[in-house]
Coordinates of C-alpha atoms in Angstrom, one line a residue:
M609 CA 76.4 17.0 53.0
D610 CA 73.5 19.0 54.4
Y611 CA 71.2 16.0 54.2
F612 CA 73.1 14.2 56.9
K613 CA 74.0 17.3 58.9
N614 CA 70.2 18.0 59.3
L615 CA 69.6 14.4 60.4
L616 CA 72.4 14.6 62.9
D617 CA 70.9 17.8 64.3
V618 CA 67.4 16.5 64.7
L619 CA 68.7 13.2 66.2
K620 CA 70.6 15.3 68.8
I621 CA 67.3 17.1 69.7
E622 CA 65.5 13.8 70.0
R623 CA 68.2 12.3 72.2
E624 CA 68.1 15.3 74.6
E625 CA 64.3 15.1 74.9
D626 CA 64.5 11.3 75.4
R627 CA 67.1 11.7 78.1
N628 CA 65.1 14.4 79.9
Q629 CA 62.0 12.3 79.9
Y630 CA 64.1 9.4 81.3
R631 CA 65.5 11.7 84.0
R632 CA 62.0 12.9 84.9
Q633 CA 60.9 9.2 85.2
T634 CA 63.8 8.2 87.4
E635 CA 65.4 11.0 89.4
S636 CA 62.7 12.0 91.9
T637 CA 60.8 8.7 91.9
S638 CA 60.8 5.8 94.3
V639 CA 61.7 2.3 93.4
A640 CA 58.0 1.3 93.4
E641 CA 57.2 4.1 90.9
R642 CA 60.1 3.1 88.6
R643 CA 59.0 -0.5 88.8
A644 CA 55.4 0.5 87.8
N645 CA 56.9 2.4 84.8
G646 CA 58.6 -0.8 83.7
L647 CA 62.2 0.6 84.3
T648 CA 63.1 -1.6 87.3
W649 CA 62.8 -5.2 88.5
Y650 CA 62.9 -5.2 92.3
P651 CA 63.3 -7.3 94.3
I652 CA 65.2 -10.0 92.4
A653 CA 67.0 -13.2 93.2
I654 CA 70.3 -14.3 91.7
R655 CA 69.8 -17.7 90.0
G656 CA 73.3 -18.3 88.6
S657 CA 76.4 -16.6 87.3
E658 CA 79.1 -17.5 84.8
M659 CA 82.1 -15.9 83.1
S660 CA 81.5 -14.6 79.6
R661 CA 83.3 -12.9 76.7
G662 CA 86.1 -10.6 77.7
D663 CA 86.3 -11.9 81.3
Y664 CA 83.0 -10.2 82.3
L665 CA 80.5 -11.8 84.6
T666 CA 77.1 -12.7 83.4
V667 CA 74.5 -13.0 86.2
E668 CA 71.1 -14.6 85.7
V669 CA 68.4 -13.0 87.9
E670 CA 64.7 -13.5 88.4
R671 CA 62.1 -11.1 89.6
T672 CA 60.3 -12.6 92.6
T673 CA 57.2 -10.3 93.0
H674 CA 55.1 -8.0 90.7
L675 CA 55.4 -10.6 88.0
D676 CA 52.4 -9.1 86.0
V677 CA 53.9 -5.6 85.7
S678 CA 54.9 -5.0 82.1
H679 CA 58.5 -3.8 81.6
Q680 CA 60.8 -2.3 79.0
F681 CA 63.8 -4.7 79.5
R682 CA 65.2 -6.0 76.1
S683 CA 68.4 -7.7 75.1
G684 CA 71.2 -5.2 74.4
M685 CA 69.9 -2.5 76.7
P686 CA 72.2 -0.9 79.3
A687 CA 71.2 -1.6 82.9
V688 CA 72.5 -1.3 86.4
F689 CA 72.6 -4.0 89.1
F690 CA 72.1 -2.5 92.6
S691 CA 71.4 -3.2 96.2
N692 CA 68.9 -1.2 98.3
H693 CA 71.4 -1.3 101.1
D694 CA 73.3 1.7 99.7
P695 CA 71.8 2.3 96.2
K696 CA 74.1 5.3 95.5
N697 CA 77.3 3.2 95.9
D698 CA 76.2 -0.4 95.7
R699 CA 75.7 -0.5 91.9
V700 CA 77.5 -2.0 88.9
E701 CA 76.6 -1.3 85.3
G702 CA 76.2 -3.8 82.5
T703 CA 74.1 -4.8 79.5
V704 CA 71.0 -7.0 79.4
S705 CA 72.2 -10.1 77.4
H706 CA 69.0 -12.1 77.5
Q707 CA 65.5 -11.6 78.7
S708 CA 62.6 -14.1 78.7
G709 CA 59.6 -14.3 81.0
N710 CA 60.6 -13.2 84.5
R711 CA 64.3 -14.0 84.1
L712 CA 67.0 -12.0 82.5
K713 CA 70.8 -12.2 82.2
I714 CA 72.9 -9.1 82.7
T715 CA 76.6 -9.0 81.7
L716 CA 78.3 -6.9 84.3
L717 CA 81.4 -4.7 83.7
T718 CA 83.3 -6.7 86.4
D719 CA 84.7 -10.1 86.7
E720 CA 83.2 -11.1 90.1
L721 CA 80.0 -10.6 92.1
P722 CA 80.5 -7.5 94.3
D723 CA 80.5 -8.2 98.1
W724 CA 77.4 -6.0 98.6
S725 CA 75.4 -8.5 96.5
R726 CA 75.0 -10.4 99.8
D727 CA 73.5 -7.5 101.7
G728 CA 70.0 -6.0 101.4
K729 CA 67.6 -6.5 98.6
L730 CA 68.8 -6.5 95.0
G731 CA 67.3 -5.0 91.8
V732 CA 68.1 -4.2 88.2
E733 CA 67.2 -1.0 86.5
L734 CA 67.4 0.2 82.9
L735 CA 69.8 3.0 82.2
F736 CA 69.3 5.6 79.5
D737 CA 70.0 3.9 76.2
D738 CA 72.9 6.1 74.8
K739 CA 74.2 3.1 72.8
S740 CA 71.4 3.1 70.3
Y741 CA 71.8 6.8 69.7
D742 CA 75.6 6.4 69.3
E743 CA 75.0 3.7 66.7
M744 CA 72.6 5.9 64.8
Q745 CA 74.9 8.9 65.0
D746 CA 77.9 6.9 63.8
A747 CA 75.9 5.5 60.9
L748 CA 74.9 9.0 59.8
K749 CA 78.5 10.3 60.1
L750 CA 79.7 7.3 58.0
A751 CA 77.0 7.8 55.4
N752 CA 77.9 11.5 55.2
S753 CA 81.6 10.7 54.5
L754 CA 80.6 8.1 51.9
S755 CA 78.2 10.5 50.2
E756 CA 81.2 12.7 49.4
G757 CA 83.1 10.0 47.6
P758 CA 82.1 8.7 44.1
Q759 CA 81.9 5.0 45.0
H760 CA 78.7 4.7 47.1
R761 CA 75.8 4.7 44.6
L762 CA 73.3 3.6 47.1
V763 CA 73.8 6.6 49.4
K764 CA 73.5 8.9 46.4
I765 CA 70.2 7.3 45.3
L766 CA 68.6 7.3 48.7
T767 CA 69.4 11.0 49.2
G768 CA 68.0 11.8 45.8
Q769 CA 71.1 12.7 43.9
S770 CA 70.9 9.7 41.5
S771 CA 68.2 7.5 40.1
P772 CA 68.0 3.7 40.8
T773 CA 68.7 1.3 37.9
F774 CA 67.0 -2.0 37.0
Q775 CA 68.0 -5.1 35.0
T776 CA 65.8 -5.4 31.9
D777 CA 66.6 -8.9 30.7
L778 CA 65.5 -11.0 33.7
P779 CA 63.2 -13.9 32.6
P780 CA 60.0 -13.6 34.8
L781 CA 59.5 -16.3 37.4
P782 CA 55.9 -16.1 38.4
I783 CA 55.1 -17.6 41.8
P784 CA 51.8 -19.4 41.7
Q785 CA 50.8 -18.7 45.3
L786 CA 51.1 -14.9 44.8
N787 CA 48.6 -12.6 43.1
E788 CA 49.4 -10.3 40.2
S789 CA 50.5 -7.3 42.1
Q790 CA 52.5 -9.4 44.6
N791 CA 54.3 -11.1 41.6
R792 CA 55.0 -7.7 40.1
A793 CA 56.6 -6.6 43.4
V794 CA 58.8 -9.7 43.5
E795 CA 59.9 -9.1 39.9
K796 CA 60.8 -5.5 40.8
I797 CA 62.9 -6.7 43.7
R798 CA 64.7 -9.2 41.6
A799 CA 65.4 -6.6 38.9
A800 CA 66.5 -3.8 41.1
N801 CA 70.3 -3.0 41.3
E802 CA 70.1 -0.6 44.2
L803 CA 66.5 0.1 45.4
A804 CA 63.1 -1.5 45.4
I805 CA 60.1 -0.4 47.4
V806 CA 57.1 -2.5 48.4
H807 CA 54.1 -0.4 49.4
G808 CA 51.8 -2.7 51.3
P809 CA 48.4 -1.3 52.3
P810 CA 46.5 -3.1 55.1
G811 CA 45.8 -6.7 54.6
T812 CA 47.6 -7.0 51.2
G813 CA 50.0 -9.8 52.3
K814 CA 53.2 -7.7 52.5
T815 CA 55.0 -10.3 54.7
T816 CA 54.1 -13.2 52.3
T817 CA 55.4 -11.2 49.4
L818 CA 58.7 -10.3 51.1
V819 CA 59.3 -14.0 52.1
Q820 CA 58.8 -15.1 48.5
A821 CA 61.0 -12.3 47.2
I822 CA 63.8 -13.3 49.6
K823 CA 63.5 -16.9 48.4
A824 CA 63.7 -15.7 44.8
L825 CA 66.8 -13.6 45.5
L826 CA 68.5 -16.6 47.1
K827 CA 67.7 -18.7 44.1
Q828 CA 69.0 -16.0 41.8
D829 CA 72.4 -15.9 43.5
N830 CA 73.0 -17.6 46.8
R831 CA 74.3 -14.5 48.7
K832 CA 73.4 -14.0 52.3
I833 CA 70.6 -11.5 52.9
L834 CA 70.2 -9.2 56.0
V835 CA 66.5 -8.8 57.0
V836 CA 65.7 -6.1 59.6
A837 CA 62.7 -4.2 61.1
P838 CA 62.3 -1.6 63.8
S839 CA 60.7 -3.9 66.4
N840 CA 61.5 -7.3 67.7
T841 CA 57.9 -8.4 67.1
A842 CA 58.2 -7.7 63.3
V843 CA 61.6 -9.4 63.2
D844 CA 60.2 -12.4 64.9
L845 CA 57.3 -12.7 62.4
L846 CA 59.7 -12.6 59.4
S847 CA 62.2 -15.0 61.0
E848 CA 59.5 -17.6 61.6
K849 CA 58.0 -17.3 58.2
L850 CA 61.4 -17.5 56.5
H851 CA 62.2 -20.6 58.6
E852 CA 58.9 -22.2 57.6
Q853 CA 60.0 -21.9 54.0
G854 CA 63.0 -24.1 54.8
L855 CA 65.6 -21.3 54.8
N856 CA 68.6 -21.3 57.2
V857 CA 67.7 -18.3 59.4
L858 CA 69.9 -16.9 62.1
R859 CA 68.1 -14.5 64.5
V860 CA 70.5 -12.1 66.1
G861 CA 69.4 -10.6 69.3
N862 CA 66.5 -11.6 71.6
P863 CA 63.1 -12.5 70.3
A864 CA 60.1 -10.7 71.9
R865 CA 58.0 -13.8 71.8
V866 CA 59.4 -16.8 73.6
S867 CA 58.3 -19.6 71.4
E868 CA 60.3 -22.8 71.0
R869 CA 60.4 -22.4 67.2
L870 CA 61.9 -18.9 67.4
M871 CA 64.4 -19.8 70.2
A872 CA 65.8 -22.5 67.9
L873 CA 66.8 -19.8 65.4
T874 CA 68.8 -17.7 67.9
L875 CA 72.5 -17.5 68.0
D876 CA 72.5 -18.6 71.7
H877 CA 70.5 -21.8 70.9
K878 CA 72.5 -22.6 67.7
M879 CA 75.8 -22.2 69.7
A880 CA 74.6 -24.4 72.4
E881 CA 73.8 -27.1 69.8
H882 CA 77.2 -26.8 68.1
H883 CA 79.5 -29.8 68.3
L884 CA 82.4 -27.7 69.5
M885 CA 80.4 -26.2 72.4
K886 CA 81.0 -29.2 74.7
E887 CA 84.7 -28.5 74.8
A888 CA 84.1 -24.7 75.4
K889 CA 81.7 -25.6 78.2
K890 CA 84.2 -27.8 79.9
L891 CA 86.9 -25.1 79.7
K892 CA 84.4 -22.5 81.1
K893 CA 83.6 -24.7 84.0
Q894 CA 87.4 -25.1 84.7
A895 CA 87.9 -21.4 84.6
N896 CA 85.0 -20.8 87.0
E897 CA 86.6 -23.4 89.4
F898 CA 89.9 -21.5 89.3
K899 CA 88.1 -18.3 90.0
N900 CA 86.2 -19.8 92.9
M901 CA 89.5 -21.1 94.4
A902 CA 91.0 -17.6 94.0
H903 CA 88.2 -16.1 95.9
K904 CA 88.9 -18.3 98.9
Y905 CA 92.2 -16.4 99.4
K906 CA 90.2 -13.2 99.9
R907 CA 89.9 -13.3 103.6
N908 CA 93.5 -14.0 104.9
F909 CA 96.1 -12.2 103.1
G910 CA 99.9 -12.7 103.0
K911 CA 102.3 -12.5 100.1
A912 CA 102.0 -16.3 99.4
E913 CA 98.2 -16.1 99.3
R914 CA 98.4 -13.0 97.0
D915 CA 100.7 -14.8 94.6
Q916 CA 98.5 -18.0 94.7
R917 CA 95.4 -15.9 94.1
K918 CA 97.0 -14.1 91.1
A919 CA 98.2 -17.4 89.6
L920 CA 94.7 -18.8 89.8
F921 CA 93.2 -15.7 88.2
D922 CA 95.8 -15.7 85.5
E923 CA 95.0 -19.3 84.7
A924 CA 91.3 -18.5 84.6
H925 CA 91.9 -15.6 82.2
R926 CA 94.1 -17.8 80.0
I927 CA 91.4 -20.5 79.8
M928 CA 88.7 -17.9 79.1
K929 CA 90.7 -16.5 76.2
E930 CA 90.7 -20.0 74.7
V931 CA 86.9 -20.2 75.3
G932 CA 86.6 -16.9 73.6
N933 CA 88.5 -18.1 70.5
T934 CA 86.4 -21.3 70.3
E935 CA 83.1 -19.3 70.7
Q936 CA 84.2 -16.9 68.0
Y937 CA 85.0 -19.8 65.7
I938 CA 81.5 -21.2 66.3
I939 CA 79.9 -17.8 65.7
D940 CA 81.8 -17.4 62.4
D941 CA 80.8 -20.9 61.4
L942 CA 77.1 -20.3 62.1
V943 CA 77.1 -16.9 60.4
A944 CA 78.8 -18.4 57.4
K945 CA 76.1 -21.1 57.0
A946 CA 73.1 -18.8 57.5
Q947 CA 71.2 -17.8 54.3
V948 CA 69.3 -15.1 56.1
I949 CA 70.3 -13.1 59.1
T950 CA 67.5 -11.3 60.9
A951 CA 67.8 -8.5 63.5
T952 CA 66.3 -5.2 64.6
L953 CA 67.7 -2.0 62.9
V954 CA 70.0 -1.2 65.8
G955 CA 70.7 -4.9 66.5
S956 CA 72.2 -5.2 63.0
N957 CA 75.4 -3.8 64.5
Q958 CA 75.9 -6.4 67.2
Y959 CA 79.4 -7.7 67.5
M960 CA 78.8 -11.0 65.7
I961 CA 77.7 -9.4 62.5
R962 CA 79.1 -5.8 62.9
N963 CA 81.7 -6.1 60.2
L964 CA 79.8 -8.2 57.6
T965 CA 78.7 -6.8 54.3
F966 CA 75.7 -8.1 52.4
H967 CA 74.5 -7.7 48.8
T968 CA 70.9 -7.0 49.9
V969 CA 69.3 -5.7 53.0
V970 CA 65.5 -5.9 53.4
I971 CA 63.9 -3.4 55.8
D972 CA 60.4 -4.3 56.8
E973 CA 57.9 -2.0 58.5
A974 CA 60.0 0.8 57.1
G975 CA 57.0 3.2 57.6
Q976 CA 57.6 2.9 61.4
A977 CA 61.4 3.1 61.3
L978 CA 63.4 6.2 62.3
E979 CA 65.6 7.2 59.3
P980 CA 68.8 7.4 61.3
A981 CA 68.3 3.8 62.5
C982 CA 67.8 2.6 58.9
W983 CA 71.3 3.8 57.9
I984 CA 72.9 1.3 60.3
P985 CA 72.0 -1.8 58.1
I986 CA 71.9 0.1 54.8
L987 CA 75.6 0.9 55.0
K988 CA 76.3 -2.9 55.0
A989 CA 74.7 -3.4 51.6
Q990 CA 74.7 -2.5 47.9
K991 CA 71.0 -2.9 47.5
V992 CA 68.1 -2.1 49.8
V993 CA 64.4 -3.3 49.7
L994 CA 62.1 -1.0 51.7
A995 CA 58.7 -2.5 52.7
G996 CA 55.9 -0.8 54.6
D997 CA 53.1 1.6 54.4
H998 CA 53.7 5.4 54.8
C999 CA 49.9 5.9 55.1
Q1000 CA 49.8 4.1 58.4
L1001 CA 51.5 4.9 61.8
S1002 CA 54.8 6.7 61.6
P1003 CA 57.6 6.1 64.2
T1004 CA 57.2 7.2 67.8
I1005 CA 59.1 10.4 68.4
K1006 CA 59.6 11.9 71.9
S1007 CA 60.5 15.5 70.8
N1008 CA 57.9 17.6 69.0
E1009 CA 60.6 19.9 67.8
A1010 CA 62.6 17.0 66.2
A1011 CA 59.4 15.7 64.6
R1012 CA 58.6 19.2 63.2
K1013 CA 62.2 19.5 61.9
G1014 CA 61.8 16.3 59.8
L1015 CA 62.6 13.3 62.0
S1016 CA 59.0 12.1 61.6
T1017 CA 59.4 11.8 57.8
T1018 CA 60.7 8.3 57.2
L1019 CA 63.2 7.2 54.6
L1020 CA 60.3 5.2 53.0
E1021 CA 58.2 8.3 52.5
K1022 CA 61.2 10.2 51.0
C1023 CA 62.1 7.4 48.6
V1024 CA 58.4 6.9 47.5
A1025 CA 58.3 10.6 46.5
L1026 CA 61.8 10.6 45.0
H1027 CA 61.8 7.3 43.1
P1028 CA 58.2 6.3 42.0
E1029 CA 59.8 4.0 39.4
A1030 CA 61.1 1.8 42.3
V1031 CA 57.7 1.4 44.0
S1032 CA 55.3 -1.6 43.7
V1033 CA 51.9 -1.2 45.3
L1034 CA 50.2 -4.4 46.5
E1035 CA 46.6 -3.9 45.4
E1036 CA 44.6 -6.9 46.6
Q1037 CA 43.6 -7.2 50.2
Y1038 CA 42.5 -10.3 52.1
R1039 CA 41.1 -8.8 55.3
M1040 CA 38.2 -6.4 54.9
H1041 CA 34.7 -6.3 53.4
A1042 CA 34.7 -4.0 50.4
H1043 CA 32.6 -1.3 52.3
I1044 CA 35.1 -1.2 55.1
M1045 CA 38.0 -0.9 52.7
G1046 CA 36.4 1.6 50.3
Y1047 CA 37.0 4.9 52.2
S1048 CA 40.6 4.1 53.0
S1049 CA 41.3 3.1 49.4
Q1050 CA 39.8 6.3 48.2
V1051 CA 41.7 8.7 50.5
F1052 CA 45.1 6.9 50.9
Y1053 CA 45.6 4.5 48.0
A1054 CA 44.2 6.4 45.0
N1055 CA 41.3 3.8 44.8
L1056 CA 43.8 1.1 43.8
L1057 CA 42.7 -1.4 46.5
K1058 CA 40.6 -4.4 45.5
A1059 CA 39.0 -6.7 48.0
H1060 CA 39.8 -10.4 47.2
A1061 CA 36.6 -12.4 46.4
S1062 CA 37.0 -14.4 49.7
V1063 CA 36.4 -11.2 51.7
A1064 CA 34.7 -8.7 49.5
A1065 CA 31.2 -9.5 50.7
H1066 CA 31.9 -11.7 53.8
S1067 CA 29.6 -10.9 56.8
L1068 CA 28.9 -11.9 60.4
F1069 CA 25.5 -13.4 59.3
P1070 CA 23.3 -13.2 56.2
G1071 CA 22.0 -9.6 55.6
D1072 CA 24.3 -7.9 58.2
S1073 CA 25.8 -4.6 57.1
A1074 CA 29.6 -4.2 57.3
L1075 CA 29.7 -0.5 58.1
R1076 CA 28.0 1.8 60.6
F1077 CA 28.5 5.4 61.6
I1078 CA 26.5 6.3 64.6
D1079 CA 26.1 10.1 64.9
T1080 CA 25.8 11.5 68.4
A1081 CA 25.4 15.1 67.2
G1082 CA 22.6 16.9 69.1
C1083 CA 22.5 14.3 71.9
G1084 CA 24.3 16.5 74.3
F1085 CA 27.2 14.0 74.9
D1086 CA 29.8 16.5 75.7
E1087 CA 33.5 15.4 76.2
K1088 CA 35.1 15.9 79.5
L1089 CA 38.8 16.6 80.1
E1090 CA 40.6 14.3 82.6
G1091 CA 44.1 15.4 83.1
T1092 CA 45.4 15.7 79.6
S1093 CA 43.1 13.2 78.1
S1094 CA 39.5 13.5 76.9
T1095 CA 36.6 11.2 77.9
N1096 CA 33.0 10.9 76.9
P1097 CA 31.1 8.6 79.3
E1098 CA 27.7 8.9 77.5
E1099 CA 29.3 8.0 74.2
A1100 CA 30.9 5.0 75.9
T1101 CA 27.5 4.0 77.3
L1102 CA 25.9 4.2 73.8
L1103 CA 28.7 2.1 72.4
M1104 CA 28.2 -0.6 75.0
K1105 CA 24.5 -0.7 74.4
H1106 CA 25.1 -1.1 70.7
L1107 CA 27.6 -3.9 71.3
T1108 CA 25.3 -5.7 73.7
Q1109 CA 22.5 -5.6 71.0
L1110 CA 24.9 -6.9 68.3
V1111 CA 26.1 -9.7 70.6
A1112 CA 22.4 -10.7 71.1
E1113 CA 21.9 -10.7 67.3
L1114 CA 25.0 -12.9 66.8
S1115 CA 24.4 -15.4 69.6
P1116 CA 22.0 -17.7 67.5
F1117 CA 24.9 -18.0 64.9
Y1118 CA 27.9 -18.6 67.2
S1119 CA 28.8 -20.4 70.4
P1120 CA 30.9 -18.4 73.0
Q1121 CA 34.0 -20.4 71.9
N1122 CA 33.9 -19.6 68.2
F1123 CA 32.4 -16.1 68.7
P1124 CA 33.8 -13.4 66.4
S1125 CA 36.7 -11.4 67.8
I1126 CA 36.0 -7.8 68.9
A1127 CA 38.2 -4.7 69.3
I1128 CA 37.0 -1.6 71.0
I1129 CA 39.4 1.2 70.1
S1130 CA 39.7 4.8 71.2
P1131 CA 42.5 7.3 70.5
Y1132 CA 42.1 8.6 74.1
K1133 CA 43.7 6.7 77.0
Q1134 CA 41.2 8.0 79.6
Q1135 CA 38.3 7.0 77.4
L1136 CA 39.7 3.4 77.4
A1137 CA 39.5 3.5 81.2
V1138 CA 35.8 4.5 81.0
L1139 CA 35.1 1.8 78.4
N1140 CA 36.8 -0.9 80.5
E1141 CA 34.8 0.2 83.5
Q1142 CA 31.5 0.0 81.6
L1143 CA 32.5 -3.3 80.0
A1144 CA 33.0 -4.8 83.5
H1145 CA 29.5 -3.8 84.4
A1146 CA 27.7 -5.0 81.3
P1147 CA 26.1 -8.3 82.4
D1148 CA 25.2 -9.5 78.9
L1149 CA 28.8 -9.1 77.7
Q1150 CA 30.5 -11.1 80.5
P1151 CA 30.4 -14.5 78.7
Y1152 CA 32.3 -12.9 75.8
L1153 CA 35.0 -11.1 77.6
A1154 CA 37.7 -13.4 76.3
R1155 CA 36.9 -12.3 72.8
I1156 CA 36.9 -8.5 73.5
A1157 CA 40.0 -6.4 73.5
V1158 CA 39.9 -2.7 74.5
N1159 CA 43.0 -0.7 73.5
T1160 CA 44.6 2.3 71.7
I1161 CA 45.0 2.4 68.0
D1162 CA 48.8 2.0 68.2
S1163 CA 48.5 -1.3 70.0
F1164 CA 46.4 -2.8 67.1
Q1165 CA 48.8 -1.8 64.3
G1166 CA 49.4 -4.9 62.2
Q1167 CA 46.5 -6.8 63.8
E1168 CA 42.9 -7.5 62.8
R1169 CA 39.6 -8.4 64.4
D1170 CA 36.2 -9.5 63.0
I1171 CA 34.4 -6.6 64.6
V1172 CA 35.8 -3.1 65.4
Y1173 CA 34.2 -0.4 67.4
I1174 CA 35.8 3.1 67.4
S1175 CA 34.9 5.6 70.1
M1176 CA 35.9 9.0 68.6
T1177 CA 35.3 10.7 72.0
R1178 CA 35.6 14.3 71.0
S1179 CA 32.4 16.4 71.1
N1180 CA 32.4 20.1 71.6
A1181 CA 30.9 23.3 70.3
D1182 CA 34.2 24.6 68.8
G1183 CA 34.9 21.7 66.5
E1184 CA 38.2 21.0 68.4
I1185 CA 39.4 17.5 67.4
G1186 CA 42.9 17.5 68.8
F1187 CA 45.0 14.6 67.5
L1188 CA 42.1 13.0 65.7
A1189 CA 43.5 15.2 63.0
D1190 CA 46.2 12.6 62.6
I1191 CA 44.4 10.8 59.7
R1192 CA 47.1 8.2 59.3
R1193 CA 46.4 6.9 62.8
M1194 CA 42.7 6.9 61.8
N1195 CA 43.5 4.8 58.7
V1196 CA 45.0 2.2 61.0
A1197 CA 42.0 2.1 63.2
M1198 CA 39.5 1.8 60.4
T1199 CA 41.3 -1.0 58.6
R1200 CA 41.6 -3.4 61.5
A1201 CA 38.0 -4.7 60.9
R1202 CA 37.3 -7.8 58.8
K1203 CA 33.5 -8.0 58.8
K1204 CA 32.1 -5.1 60.7
L1205 CA 33.2 -1.5 61.5
V1206 CA 31.2 0.7 63.8
I1207 CA 32.3 4.2 64.4
V1208 CA 30.6 6.3 67.2
G1209 CA 31.1 10.0 67.0
D1210 CA 29.7 13.5 66.8
S1211 CA 29.4 14.6 63.2
A1212 CA 29.1 18.3 64.2
T1213 CA 32.6 18.2 65.9
L1214 CA 34.3 15.8 63.4
A1215 CA 33.1 17.4 60.2
S1216 CA 35.4 20.4 60.9
L1217 CA 38.0 18.2 59.1
P1218 CA 37.3 17.3 55.5
F1219 CA 38.6 13.7 56.1
Y1220 CA 35.6 13.1 58.5
A1221 CA 33.1 15.1 56.6
D1222 CA 33.9 13.0 53.5
F1223 CA 33.7 9.8 55.6
I1224 CA 30.2 10.7 56.8
A1225 CA 29.2 11.3 53.2
Y1226 CA 30.7 8.0 52.2
S1227 CA 28.7 6.2 54.9
E1228 CA 25.5 8.0 53.9
K1229 CA 26.0 6.7 50.3
L1230 CA 26.2 3.1 51.6
D1231 CA 23.2 3.6 53.8
A1232 CA 25.5 3.1 56.8
Y1233 CA 24.7 6.4 58.5
Q1234 CA 22.5 6.4 61.6
S1235 CA 21.6 9.1 64.0
A1236 CA 22.0 8.1 67.7
W1237 CA 18.5 9.6 68.2
E1238 CA 16.8 7.0 66.0
W1239 CA 18.9 4.3 67.4
L1240 CA 18.2 5.2 71.1

């Protein structure tokens, strides 16, 4: 079917570009540079090792320096264990099996620690993640072959060849803690035979709605549900919320947040608690002892020693087979007892659940999910629930060509357009003042959004306004180009002045401890550096630094703050606005604020795009427009 052939083509383009970028980051760079890019831990110390499934060796390592450098290591990723003594030859590949804090476990494709692990300094480095691409590719190929048979209704519906169906005779079960539109969404999910879509604009309680819907589905018929999302963070949030509702949740894969509560839901932790695990542990210890004895025969070799060594190894292998069987039994038992299994999209194909089928799969944050990755869990189910907001950030794509050829259009977006009858929009939001919400509602949500009474008019102090647009047109604040990123130091100075004044106005109402939270957002990375530099030299803001976060729009997706400042940065005579034209990204930025949103920008440059021209008109209507001249 052309549908899947096209997806396979664009996935191939994306994979190539991703691989080339990885190559550029690793091939000609030093260990120190790769460490700074988050690809390498070096130096590391070995903290322990044990035999694991399939006679492989799992080594636990800890990084001993550069502990504050952020990194990209996650469970399931391919990596290499190496020594700097001879990095070309002293290396063995494996998979990260666990990561938390400054320790990780890597399962190596060998059954003993190589001799070179005693020479020189050791490190671990991420390899290019072919496995995820293979999983996506296999899922698309399988979906393609299913689309040609008559039996797979779900594939036909998701690709637009058939329409979804709904049960009409379900008695409604209103849930008192949900509002009207949330209850409608739960009813739609219960009634759907193949597809339901929850469109959750900012602050509308999408997670709360999903959790209640999952509970309702389990009440309706107690069949295991698979719940997935593109990122570990999103999976963690749902896992925790479902667990709080008293459901038996099994979190497959490695949580991003290392909280006790989450760890208790993981397969590793549940296995460790299982009553049969004591026996397996004893056997494992025995196998390791046999192995260690075998290694003693390494140095002085005759036929007798060789035979003795082989016998010990054979015995260790035999015991490990038994351990493997016991562990598999424990895993099957835990999976059977779970009501909800949670994982990332690609993680839904890990060995312990690879061959399971589910009645329902729920995909959260579907607006940020690559379509090929969605097909991995979808093919395990008869019914899919997509939840997200296609008016916020789309997935990150490395290749512009792949994005242009359709990879940036998500399955959520396609299904909303194809099957409006499957969509429920959540209409009441619990985050923003009505003035902050209004423009976003008008442009993206057909004016459907309502502000809940608890937030509609909430303010920082009596009489404060919730919205401000500060127009720098005519001030001569011209942008500068630094590398590939724009900066605007004068705009940053103006913003800091305004914030300093606001903080002074707020200080009679709040102590530094319960001070409102503040986000300073700019779409431009270099402008963030300028803002941070100025923040460090703003004496009146120092007592409040713990409450102020400066970052990109993408890093605030899914978060909220009491006060949000946006530095638009672009200011030039040609009306060039670059990627400010990505209005979905702007939607995210503008809807992070709870009580006050202040946008600083040059109307003459911005108004070249109708989206900004209309926003400026909207702010004038609310008396929220101010020229930087009168303010200065």
